[in-house]
Coordinates of N, CA, C and O in Angstrom, one line a residue:
V223 N 29.1 29.4 2.7 CA 27.7 29.1 2.4 C 27.5 28.6 1.0 O 26.9 27.6 0.7
V224 N 28.1 29.3 0.0 CA 27.9 29.0 -1.4 C 28.7 27.7 -1.7 O 28.2 26.8 -2.4
A225 N 29.9 27.5 -1.1 CA 30.6 26.3 -1.2 C 29.9 25.1 -0.7 O 29.9 24.0 -1.3
M226 N 29.2 25.3 0.5 CA 28.5 24.2 1.1 C 27.3 23.8 0.1 O 27.1 22.6 -0.1
R227 N 26.6 24.8 -0.4 CA 25.5 24.5 -1.3 C 25.9 23.7 -2.6 O 25.3 22.8 -3.0
K228 N 27.1 24.1 -3.0 CA 27.7 23.4 -4.2 C 28.1 22.0 -3.9 O 27.8 21.1 -4.7
L229 N 28.6 21.8 -2.7 CA 28.9 20.5 -2.3 C 27.7 19.5 -2.1 O 27.7 18.4 -2.6
F230 N 26.7 20.1 -1.6 CA 25.4 19.3 -1.4 C 24.8 19.0 -2.8 O 24.4 17.9 -3.1
R231 N 24.9 20.0 -3.8 CA 24.4 19.8 -5.1 C 25.2 18.7 -5.8 O 24.6 17.8 -6.4
R232 N 26.5 18.7 -5.7 CA 27.4 17.8 -6.3 C 27.2 16.4 -5.8 O 27.1 15.4 -6.5
A233 N 26.9 16.3 -4.5 CA 26.6 15.0 -3.8 C 25.3 14.4 -4.3 O 25.3 13.2 -4.6
R234 N 24.3 15.2 -4.5 CA 23.0 14.7 -4.9 C 23.1 14.3 -6.4 O 22.6 13.3 -6.8
E235 N 23.9 15.1 -7.2 CA 24.1 14.7 -8.6 C 24.8 13.4 -8.8 O 24.5 12.6 -9.6
H236 N 25.8 13.3 -7.9 CA 26.6 12.1 -7.9 C 25.8 10.8 -7.6 O 25.8 9.8 -8.3
L237 N 24.9 11.0 -6.5 CA 24.1 9.9 -6.2 C 23.1 9.5 -7.3 O 22.8 8.4 -7.6
E238 N 22.5 10.6 -7.9 CA 21.5 10.3 -9.0 C 22.2 9.8 -10.2 O 21.6 8.9 -10.8
T239 N 23.4 10.2 -10.5 CA 24.0 9.7 -11.7 C 24.4 8.2 -11.6 O 24.2 7.5 -12.5
Y240 N 25.0 7.9 -10.4 CA 25.5 6.5 -10.3 C 24.5 5.5 -9.7 O 24.6 4.3 -9.9
F241 N 23.5 6.0 -9.0 CA 22.5 5.1 -8.4 C 21.0 5.4 -8.8 O 20.1 4.6 -8.4
G242 N 20.8 6.4 -9.6 CA 19.4 6.8 -9.9 C 18.6 7.1 -8.7 O 19.1 7.6 -7.7
Q243 N 17.3 6.7 -8.8 CA 16.4 7.1 -7.7 C 16.7 6.3 -6.4 O 16.4 6.6 -5.3
D244 N 17.4 5.1 -6.6 CA 17.8 4.3 -5.5 C 19.0 4.9 -4.6 O 19.3 4.3 -3.6
G245 N 19.6 5.9 -5.1 CA 20.8 6.4 -4.4 C 20.5 7.0 -3.0 O 21.2 6.9 -2.1
D246 N 19.4 7.7 -3.0 CA 18.9 8.3 -1.7 C 17.4 8.3 -1.6 O 16.8 9.3 -1.7
P247 N 16.9 7.1 -1.5 CA 15.4 7.0 -1.6 C 14.6 7.7 -0.5 O 13.5 8.1 -0.6
T248 N 15.3 8.0 0.7 CA 14.6 8.7 1.8 C 14.9 10.3 1.8 O 14.6 10.9 2.6
E249 N 15.7 10.6 0.8 CA 16.1 12.1 0.6 C 16.8 12.6 1.7 O 16.8 13.7 2.2
S250 N 17.6 11.7 2.4 CA 18.3 12.1 3.6 C 19.3 13.2 3.4 O 19.5 14.1 4.2
L251 N 19.9 13.3 2.2 CA 20.9 14.4 1.9 C 20.2 15.7 1.8 O 20.6 16.7 2.4
S252 N 19.1 15.8 1.1 CA 18.3 17.0 1.0 C 17.7 17.4 2.2 O 17.7 18.6 2.6
R253 N 17.2 16.5 3.0 CA 16.6 16.8 4.3 C 17.7 17.4 5.3 O 17.5 18.4 6.0
Y254 N 18.9 16.8 5.2 CA 20.0 17.3 6.1 C 20.3 18.7 5.6 O 20.5 19.6 6.5
Q255 N 20.4 18.9 4.3 CA 20.8 20.3 3.8 C 19.7 21.3 4.2 O 20.0 22.4 4.7
A256 N 18.5 20.9 4.2 CA 17.4 21.8 4.6 C 17.5 22.2 6.1 O 17.3 23.3 6.5
R257 N 17.9 21.2 6.9 CA 18.1 21.5 8.3 C 19.2 22.5 8.6 O 19.2 23.3 9.4
V258 N 20.3 22.2 7.8 CA 21.5 23.1 7.9 C 21.1 24.5 7.5 O 21.4 25.5 8.1
E259 N 20.4 24.6 6.4 CA 20.0 25.9 5.9 C 19.1 26.7 6.9 O 19.3 27.8 7.1
A260 N 18.2 25.9 7.6 CA 17.3 26.5 8.5 C 18.0 26.9 9.8 O 17.9 28.1 10.2
R261 N 18.8 26.0 10.3 CA 19.4 26.3 11.6 C 20.6 27.1 11.6 O 20.8 28.1 12.4
R262 N 21.5 27.0 10.6 CA 22.8 27.7 10.6 C 22.7 29.0 9.8 O 23.3 29.9 10.1
H263 N 21.9 29.0 8.7 CA 21.8 30.2 7.8 C 20.5 30.9 7.9 O 20.4 32.0 7.4
G264 N 19.5 30.3 8.4 CA 18.1 31.0 8.5 C 17.6 31.3 7.1 O 16.7 32.2 6.9
N265 N 18.0 30.5 6.1 CA 17.5 30.8 4.7 C 16.3 29.9 4.4 O 16.4 28.8 3.8
M266 N 15.1 30.4 4.8 CA 13.9 29.6 4.7 C 13.5 29.4 3.2 O 12.8 28.4 2.9
E267 N 13.9 30.3 2.3 CA 13.5 30.2 1.0 C 14.2 29.0 0.3 O 13.7 28.2 -0.4
E268 N 15.5 28.8 0.7 CA 16.2 27.6 0.2 C 15.7 26.4 0.8 O 15.5 25.3 0.1
V269 N 15.3 26.4 2.1 CA 14.7 25.3 2.8 C 13.4 24.9 2.1 O 13.1 23.7 1.7
R270 N 12.5 25.9 1.7 CA 11.2 25.6 1.0 C 11.5 25.0 -0.3 O 10.7 24.1 -0.7
Q271 N 12.5 25.6 -1.0 CA 12.8 25.0 -2.3 C 13.2 23.5 -2.3 O 12.7 22.7 -3.0
L272 N 14.0 23.2 -1.3 CA 14.5 21.9 -1.1 C 13.3 20.9 -0.8 O 13.1 19.9 -1.3
W273 N 12.4 21.5 0.1 CA 11.3 20.6 0.5 C 10.2 20.5 -0.5 O 9.5 19.5 -0.6
T274 N 10.2 21.5 -1.4 CA 9.2 21.3 -2.5 C 9.6 20.1 -3.4 O 8.8 19.3 -3.8
G275 N 10.9 20.0 -3.6 CA 11.4 18.8 -4.4 C 11.2 17.5 -3.6 O 10.8 16.5 -4.2
I276 N 11.4 17.5 -2.4 CA 11.3 16.3 -1.5 C 9.8 15.9 -1.5 O 9.5 14.7 -1.7
M277 N 8.9 16.8 -1.3 CA 7.5 16.5 -1.2 C 6.9 16.1 -2.6 O 5.9 15.4 -2.6
S278 N 7.5 16.5 -3.7 CA 7.0 16.0 -4.9 C 7.2 14.5 -5.1 O 6.4 13.8 -5.8
R279 N 8.1 13.9 -4.4 CA 8.3 12.5 -4.4 C 7.7 11.7 -3.1 O 7.5 10.5 -3.1
H280 N 7.5 12.5 -2.1 CA 7.1 11.8 -0.8 C 5.8 12.5 -0.2 O 5.6 12.5 1.0
G281 N 5.0 13.1 -1.0 CA 3.8 13.8 -0.5 C 2.7 13.0 0.1 O 1.9 13.6 0.7
K282 N 2.8 11.7 0.1 CA 1.8 10.9 0.7 C 2.3 10.4 2.1 O 1.6 9.7 2.8
E283 N 3.5 10.7 2.5 CA 4.1 10.1 3.7 C 4.1 11.2 4.8 O 4.6 12.2 4.7
A284 N 3.5 10.8 6.0 CA 3.3 11.7 7.1 C 4.6 12.2 7.7 O 4.7 13.3 8.0
E285 N 5.6 11.3 7.7 CA 6.8 11.6 8.3 C 7.5 12.9 7.6 O 8.0 13.7 8.4
Y286 N 7.4 12.9 6.3 CA 8.0 14.1 5.6 C 7.3 15.3 5.9 O 7.9 16.4 6.1
W287 N 5.9 15.2 5.9 CA 5.2 16.4 6.2 C 5.4 17.0 7.7 O 5.5 18.1 7.9
M288 N 5.6 16.0 8.6 CA 5.9 16.4 10.0 C 7.2 17.1 10.1 O 7.3 18.1 10.7
E289 N 8.3 16.6 9.4 CA 9.6 17.2 9.5 C 9.5 18.6 8.8 O 10.1 19.5 9.4
Y290 N 8.9 18.7 7.7 CA 8.8 19.9 7.0 C 8.1 21.0 7.8 O 8.6 22.1 8.0
S291 N 7.0 20.6 8.4 CA 6.2 21.6 9.2 C 7.0 22.0 10.5 O 6.9 23.1 10.9
Q292 N 7.8 21.0 11.0 CA 8.6 21.4 12.2 C 9.6 22.5 11.9 O 9.8 23.4 12.7
L293 N 10.3 22.3 10.8 CA 11.3 23.3 10.3 C 10.6 24.6 10.1 O 11.1 25.7 10.5
E294 N 9.5 24.6 9.5 CA 8.7 25.9 9.2 C 8.3 26.5 10.5 O 8.4 27.7 10.6
R295 N 7.8 25.7 11.4 CA 7.3 26.3 12.7 C 8.4 26.9 13.5 O 8.3 28.0 14.0
Y296 N 9.6 26.3 13.6 CA 10.7 26.8 14.5 C 11.6 27.8 13.8 O 12.2 28.6 14.5
F297 N 11.7 27.7 12.5 CA 12.6 28.6 11.9 C 12.0 29.5 10.8 O 12.6 30.4 10.3
G298 N 10.7 29.3 10.6 CA 10.0 30.1 9.5 C 8.8 30.9 10.0 O 8.9 31.6 11.0
D299 N 7.7 30.7 9.3 CA 6.5 31.4 9.5 C 5.4 30.5 10.0 O 5.2 29.5 9.4
L300 N 4.7 30.9 11.1 CA 3.7 30.1 11.7 C 2.5 29.9 10.7 O 1.9 28.8 10.6
E301 N 2.2 30.9 9.9 CA 1.1 30.8 9.0 C 1.4 29.8 7.9 O 0.6 29.0 7.5
K302 N 2.6 29.8 7.4 CA 3.1 28.8 6.4 C 3.1 27.4 7.1 O 2.7 26.4 6.4
C303 N 3.5 27.3 8.3 CA 3.4 26.0 9.0 C 1.9 25.5 9.0 O 1.6 24.3 8.8
R304 N 1.0 26.4 9.4 CA -0.4 26.0 9.4 C -0.9 25.5 8.1 O -1.6 24.4 8.0
K305 N -0.6 26.2 7.0 CA -0.9 25.8 5.7 C -0.3 24.5 5.3 O -1.0 23.6 4.7
L306 N 0.9 24.2 5.7 CA 1.6 23.0 5.4 C 0.8 21.8 6.1 O 0.6 20.8 5.6
L307 N 0.5 22.0 7.4 CA -0.2 21.0 8.2 C -1.7 20.7 7.6 O -2.1 19.6 7.5
Q308 N -2.3 21.8 7.1 CA -3.6 21.6 6.5 C -3.5 20.8 5.2 O -4.3 19.9 4.9
R309 N -2.5 21.1 4.4 CA -2.2 20.3 3.2 C -1.9 18.9 3.5 O -2.3 18.0 2.9
A310 N -1.1 18.7 4.6 CA -0.8 17.4 5.1 C -2.0 16.5 5.5 O -1.9 15.3 5.1
V311 N -2.9 17.1 6.1 CA -4.2 16.4 6.4 C -4.8 15.8 5.2 O -5.3 14.7 5.2
N312 N -4.8 16.5 4.1 CA -5.4 16.0 2.9 C -4.5 15.1 2.1 O -5.0 14.4 1.2
S313 N -3.2 15.1 2.3 CA -2.3 14.4 1.4 C -1.7 13.1 2.0 O -1.5 12.2 1.3
A314 N -1.4 13.2 3.3 CA -0.7 12.0 3.9 C -1.7 10.8 4.0 O -2.7 11.0 4.7
S315 N -1.3 9.8 3.4 CA -2.2 8.6 3.4 C -1.7 7.5 4.2 O -2.5 6.6 4.6
D316 N -0.4 7.5 4.6 CA 0.1 6.4 5.3 C -0.2 6.5 6.9 O -0.3 5.5 7.5
D317 N -0.3 7.7 7.4 CA -0.7 7.9 8.8 C -1.4 9.2 9.0 O -0.9 10.1 9.6
P318 N -2.7 9.3 8.5 CA -3.4 10.5 8.6 C -3.7 10.9 10.0 O -3.8 12.2 10.3
E319 N -3.9 10.0 10.9 CA -4.2 10.3 12.3 C -3.0 11.1 12.9 O -3.3 12.1 13.7
K320 N -1.8 10.7 12.6 CA -0.6 11.4 13.2 C -0.6 12.9 12.7 O -0.3 13.8 13.5
V321 N -0.9 13.1 11.4 CA -0.9 14.5 10.9 C -2.1 15.3 11.5 O -1.8 16.4 11.8
C322 N -3.3 14.6 11.6 CA -4.3 15.4 12.2 C -4.0 15.8 13.7 O -4.3 16.9 14.1
Q323 N -3.4 14.8 14.4 CA -3.0 15.2 15.8 C -2.0 16.4 15.8 O -2.1 17.2 16.7
A324 N -1.0 16.4 14.9 CA -0.1 17.5 14.8 C -0.8 18.8 14.5 O -0.4 19.8 15.1
L325 N -1.7 18.8 13.6 CA -2.4 20.0 13.3 C -3.2 20.5 14.5 O -3.2 21.7 14.8
L326 N -3.9 19.6 15.2 CA -4.7 20.0 16.3 C -3.8 20.5 17.4 O -4.1 21.6 18.1
Q327 N -2.6 19.9 17.7 CA -1.7 20.4 18.7 C -1.2 21.7 18.3 O -1.0 22.6 19.2
F328 N -0.8 21.9 17.1 CA -0.3 23.2 16.6 C -1.4 24.2 16.9 O -1.0 25.4 17.4
E329 N -2.6 24.0 16.6 CA -3.7 25.0 16.8 C -3.9 25.3 18.3 O -4.3 26.4 18.7
R330 N -3.8 24.3 19.1 CA -3.9 24.5 20.6 C -2.9 25.4 21.1 O -3.1 26.3 21.9
E331 N -1.7 25.3 20.5 CA -0.5 26.1 21.1 C -0.4 27.4 20.4 O 0.1 28.4 21.0
E332 N -0.7 27.5 19.1 CA -0.4 28.7 18.3 C -1.7 29.4 17.8 O -1.6 30.6 17.4
G333 N -2.8 28.7 17.8 CA -3.9 29.3 17.1 C -4.9 29.9 18.0 O -4.7 30.1 19.2
T334 N -6.1 30.2 17.4 CA -7.3 30.7 18.2 C -8.2 29.6 18.4 O -8.2 28.5 17.8
L335 N -9.3 29.9 19.1 CA -10.4 29.0 19.2 C -11.1 28.7 17.9 O -11.3 27.5 17.5
E336 N -11.2 29.7 17.1 CA -11.8 29.5 15.8 C -10.9 28.7 14.9 O -11.4 27.8 14.2
S337 N -9.6 28.9 14.9 CA -8.7 28.1 14.0 C -8.6 26.7 14.5 O -8.6 25.8 13.7
F338 N -8.7 26.5 15.8 CA -8.8 25.1 16.4 C -10.1 24.4 15.9 O -10.0 23.2 15.5
E339 N -11.2 25.1 16.0 CA -12.4 24.5 15.6 C -12.5 24.1 14.1 O -13.0 23.1 13.7
S340 N -11.9 25.0 13.3 CA -11.8 24.8 11.9 C -11.0 23.5 11.6 O -11.2 22.7 10.8
A341 N -9.8 23.5 12.3 CA -8.9 22.3 12.1 C -9.6 21.0 12.6 O -9.4 20.0 11.9
L342 N -10.3 21.1 13.7 CA -11.0 19.9 14.2 C -12.0 19.4 13.2 O -12.1 18.2 12.9
S343 N -12.8 20.3 12.7 CA -13.8 20.0 11.6 C -13.1 19.3 10.4 O -13.5 18.4 9.8
R344 N -11.9 20.0 9.9 CA -11.2 19.4 8.8 C -10.7 18.0 9.0 O -10.8 17.1 8.2
C345 N -10.2 17.8 10.3 CA -9.6 16.5 10.6 C -10.7 15.4 10.7 O -10.5 14.3 10.2
E346 N -11.8 15.8 11.3 CA -12.9 14.8 11.4 C -13.4 14.4 10.0 O -13.7 13.2 9.8
T347 N -13.6 15.4 9.2 CA -14.0 15.1 7.8 C -13.1 14.2 7.1 O -13.4 13.2 6.5
Q348 N -11.8 14.5 7.2 CA -10.8 13.7 6.5 C -10.7 12.3 7.1 O -10.6 11.3 6.3
L349 N -10.7 12.2 8.4 CA -10.6 10.9 9.0 C -11.8 10.1 8.7 O -11.7 8.8 8.6
S350 N -13.0 10.7 8.6 CA -14.2 9.8 8.1 C -14.0 9.3 6.7 O -14.4 8.2 6.4
R351 N -13.4 10.1 5.8 CA -13.1 9.7 4.5 C -12.1 8.5 4.5 O -12.3 7.5 3.8
V352 N -11.1 8.7 5.3 CA -10.1 7.6 5.4 C -10.8 6.3 5.9 O -10.4 5.3 5.4
Q353 N -11.6 6.5 6.9 CA -12.3 5.3 7.4 C -13.1 4.6 6.4 O -13.1 3.4 6.3
E354 N -13.8 5.4 5.6 CA -14.6 4.8 4.5 C -13.7 4.0 3.5 O -14.1 2.9 3.1
R355 N -12.6 4.7 3.2 CA -11.6 4.0 2.2 C -11.2 2.7 2.8 O -11.0 1.7 2.1
R356 N -10.8 2.7 4.1 CA -10.3 1.5 4.7 C -11.4 0.4 4.8 O -11.0 -0.7 4.5
E357 N -12.6 0.8 5.0 CA -13.7 -0.2 5.0 C -13.9 -0.8 3.7 O -14.0 -2.0 3.5
K358 N -13.8 0.0 2.6 CA -14.0 -0.5 1.3 C -12.9 -1.4 0.9 O -13.1 -2.4 0.3
A359 N -11.7 -1.0 1.3 CA -10.5 -1.8 1.0 C -10.6 -3.2 1.7 O -10.3 -4.2 1.2
A360 N -11.1 -3.1 3.0 CA -11.3 -4.4 3.7 C -12.4 -5.3 3.1 O -12.2 -6.5 3.0
E361 N -13.4 -4.7 2.6 CA -14.5 -5.4 1.9 C -13.9 -6.1 0.7 O -14.1 -7.2 0.4
K362 N -13.1 -5.3 -0.1 CA -12.5 -5.9 -1.3 C -11.6 -7.0 -1.0 O -11.6 -8.0 -1.7
E363 N -10.8 -6.9 0.1 CA -9.9 -7.9 0.5 C -10.7 -9.2 0.9 O -10.3 -10.3 0.6
A364 N -11.8 -9.0 1.6 CA -12.6 -10.1 2.1 C -13.2 -10.8 0.8 O -13.3 -12.0 0.8
Q365 N -13.6 -10.0 -0.1 CA -14.2 -10.6 -1.4 C -13.2 -11.4 -2.1 O -13.4 -12.5 -2.6
K366 N -11.9 -10.8 -2.1 CA -10.9 -11.6 -2.8 C -10.6 -12.9 -2.2 O -10.4 -13.9 -2.8
K367 N -10.5 -12.9 -0.8 CA -10.3 -14.1 -0.1 C -11.4 -15.1 -0.3 O -11.2 -16.3 -0.5
E368 N -12.6 -14.6 -0.3 CA -13.8 -15.5 -0.5 C -13.7 -16.1 -1.9 O -14.0 -17.3 -2.1
Q369 N -13.4 -15.3 -2.9 CA -13.3 -15.7 -4.3 C -12.1 -16.8 -4.4 O -12.3 -17.8 -5.0
K370 N -11.0 -16.6 -3.8 CA -10.0 -17.6 -3.8 C -10.4 -18.9 -3.1 O -10.1 -20.0 -3.6
K371 N -11.1 -18.8 -2.0 CA -11.6 -19.9 -1.3 C -12.6 -20.7 -2.2 O -12.5 -21.9 -2.2
E372 N -13.5 -20.0 -2.9 CA -14.4 -20.7 -3.8 C -13.6 -21.4 -4.9 O -14.0 -22.5 -5.4
E373 N -12.6 -20.7 -5.5 CA -11.8 -21.3 -6.5 C -11.1 -22.6 -6.1 O -11.0 -23.5 -6.8
K374 N -10.6 -22.5 -4.9 CA -9.9 -23.7 -4.3 C -10.9 -24.8 -4.2 O -10.6 -26.0 -4.5
K375 N -12.1 -24.5 -3.7 CA -13.1 -25.5 -3.5 C -13.5 -26.1 -4.8 O -13.7 -27.3 -4.9
Q376 N -13.6 -25.3 -5.8 CA -14.0 -25.7 -7.1 C -12.9 -26.6 -7.7 O -13.2 -27.7 -8.4
K377 N -11.7 -26.2 -7.6 CA -10.6 -27.1 -8.0 C -10.6 -28.4 -7.3 O -10.3 -29.4 -8.0
K378 N -10.8 -28.4 -6.0 CA -10.9 -29.7 -5.3 C -12.0 -30.6 -5.9 O -11.8 -31.8 -6.0
K379 N -13.1 -29.9 -6.1 CA -14.3 -30.7 -6.6 C -14.0 -31.3 -8.0 O -14.2 -32.5 -8.3
N380 N -13.3 -30.4 -8.8 CA -13.0 -31.0 -10.2 C -12.0 -32.1 -10.1 O -12.1 -33.0 -10.8
L381 N -11.0 -31.9 -9.2 CA -10.0 -32.9 -9.0 C -10.6 -34.2 -8.6 O -10.3 -35.3 -9.0
K382 N -11.6 -34.2 -7.7 CA -12.2 -35.3 -7.1 C -13.0 -36.0 -8.2 O -13.0 -37.2 -8.3
Q383 N -13.7 -35.3 -9.0 CA -14.5 -35.8 -10.2 C -13.5 -36.5 -11.1 O -13.8 -37.6 -11.6
Q384 N -12.4 -36.0 -11.4 CA -11.5 -36.6 -12.3 C -10.9 -37.9 -11.7 O -10.8 -38.9 -12.4
Q385 N -10.7 -37.9 -10.4 CA -10.1 -39.1 -9.8 C -11.3 -40.2 -9.8 O -10.9 -41.3 -10.0
T386 N -12.5 -39.8 -9.5 CA -13.6 -40.7 -9.5 C -13.7 -41.4 -10.9 O -13.9 -42.6 -11.0
K387 N -13.6 -40.6 -12.0 CA -13.8 -41.1 -13.3 C -12.6 -42.0 -13.6 O -12.8 -43.0 -14.3
S388 N -11.4 -41.7 -13.2 CA -10.3 -42.5 -13.5 C -10.2 -43.8 -12.7 O -9.6 -44.8 -13.1
N389 N -10.9 -43.8 -11.6 CA -10.9 -45.0 -10.7 C -12.0 -46.0 -11.1 O -12.1 -47.1 -10.6
K390 N -13.0 -45.6 -11.9 CA -14.1 -46.5 -12.3 C -13.5 -47.7 -13.1 O -12.7 -47.5 -14.0
P391 N -14.1 -48.9 -12.9 CA -13.5 -50.0 -13.7 C -13.9 -49.9 -15.2 O -15.0 -49.5 -15.5
K392 N -13.0 -50.2 -15.9 CA -13.2 -50.1 -17.4 C -13.9 -51.4 -17.8 O -13.6 -52.5 -17.3
E393 N -14.8 -51.3 -18.8 CA -15.5 -52.4 -19.3 C -14.5 -53.3 -20.1 O -13.9 -52.7 -21.1
A394 N -14.5 -54.5 -19.8 CA -13.5 -55.4 -20.5 C -14.2 -55.8 -21.9 O -15.2 -56.4 -21.9
T395 N -13.6 -55.4 -22.9 CA -14.2 -55.9 -24.2 C -13.5 -57.1 -24.7 O -14.2 -57.9 -25.4
A396 N -12.4 -57.4 -24.3 CA -11.7 -58.7 -24.7 C -12.2 -59.9 -24.0 O -12.4 -60.9 -24.7
S397 N -12.3 -59.9 -22.8 CA -12.7 -61.0 -22.0 C -14.1 -60.8 -21.4 O -14.3 -59.8 -20.7
P398 N -15.0 -61.8 -21.6 CA -16.4 -61.7 -21.1 C -16.4 -61.9 -19.5 O -15.5 -62.5 -19.0
S399 N -17.4 -61.2 -18.9 CA -17.5 -61.3 -17.5 C -18.1 -62.7 -17.2 O -18.5 -63.5 -18.1
K400 N -18.0 -63.1 -15.9 CA -18.5 -64.4 -15.5 C -19.9 -64.7 -15.9 O -20.3 -65.8 -16.3
Q401 N -20.8 -63.7 -15.7 CA -22.2 -63.8 -16.0 C -22.3 -64.0 -17.5 O -23.1 -64.9 -18.0
Q402 N -21.6 -63.3 -18.3 CA -21.7 -63.5 -19.7 C -21.2 -64.9 -20.1 O -21.7 -65.6 -21.0
Q403 N -20.1 -65.4 -19.4 CA -19.6 -66.7 -19.7 C -20.6 -67.8 -19.4 O -20.8 -68.8 -20.1
Q404 N -21.3 -67.7 -18.3 CA -22.3 -68.5 -17.9 C -23.5 -68.6 -18.9 O -24.0 -69.6 -19.3
Q405 N -23.9 -67.4 -19.4 CA -24.9 -67.4 -20.3 C -24.6 -68.1 -21.7 O -25.3 -68.7 -22.3
Q406 N -23.3 -67.8 -22.1 CA -22.8 -68.5 -23.3 C -22.8 -70.0 -23.1 O -23.1 -70.7 -24.1
Q407 N -22.4 -70.5 -22.0 CA -22.4 -72.0 -21.7 C -23.8 -72.5 -21.8 O -24.0 -73.6 -22.3
Q408 N -24.8 -71.9 -21.2 CA -26.1 -72.3 -21.2 C -26.7 -72.4 -22.6 O -27.3 -73.3 -23.1
T409 N -26.3 -71.4 -23.4 CA -26.8 -71.3 -24.8 C -26.2 -72.5 -25.6 O -26.9 -73.1 -26.3
K410 N -25.0 -72.8 -25.3 CA -24.3 -73.9 -26.0 C -25.0 -75.3 -25.6 O -25.2 -76.1 -26.4
K411 N -25.3 -75.4 -24.4 CA -25.9 -76.6 -23.8 C -27.3 -76.8 -24.5 O -27.7 -77.9 -24.9
K412 N -28.0 -75.7 -24.6 CA -29.3 -75.8 -25.2 C -29.2 -76.2 -26.7 O -30.0 -76.9 -27.2
K413 N -28.2 -75.7 -27.4 CA -28.1 -76.1 -28.8 C -27.7 -77.6 -28.9 O -28.1 -78.2 -29.8
R414 N -27.0 -78.1 -28.0 CA -26.6 -79.5 -28.0 C -27.7 -80.5 -27.6 O -27.7 -81.6 -28.1
A415 N -28.5 -80.0 -26.7 CA -29.6 -80.9 -26.3 C -30.6 -81.2 -27.4 O -31.0 -80.3 -28.1
P416 N -30.9 -82.5 -27.5 CA -31.9 -82.8 -28.6 C -33.3 -82.4 -28.2 O -33.6 -82.4 -27.0
D417 N -34.0 -82.1 -29.1 CA -35.4 -81.7 -28.8 C -36.3 -82.8 -28.7 O -36.6 -83.9 -29.1

């Protein structure tokens, strides 16, 4: 057991040393070690310690909360599993519906009527907040699109004005127009004609 833990630790250190955070972005090695610790050795304290590290980097992702709570539920303490799921409802932002569904299912199977009603209330409140955030984000996105559309429209208008200005005939200063030539000829004739 001790040798296995050292091996896992050395493997994590190696990945971090040579690859940094990109070495194991999904924490697959730590997650695997946590499963081994729970299933083979029943050492939930080690599992919790590993998952505390994992959750410090992936606390907004429902998938991680679900896996952690499953380990706690089947190999650990039901009350700790309940608390994990309650924290997950408030923390998971990528798929809050999934986490709420898991908490409600847990309460149906393991809880009381009161704990289920409390969980239902917590989930409804959180999901309404999530819906408000999504609506605000959608409004902002729509405003950005409208602003970009207006900017494009203005650019087209400016371009058109520039093209119109450049296409206007330039006044010829060197050679007079036909009308000017005719006027000049008439003026010359009048000067030549005797009074």
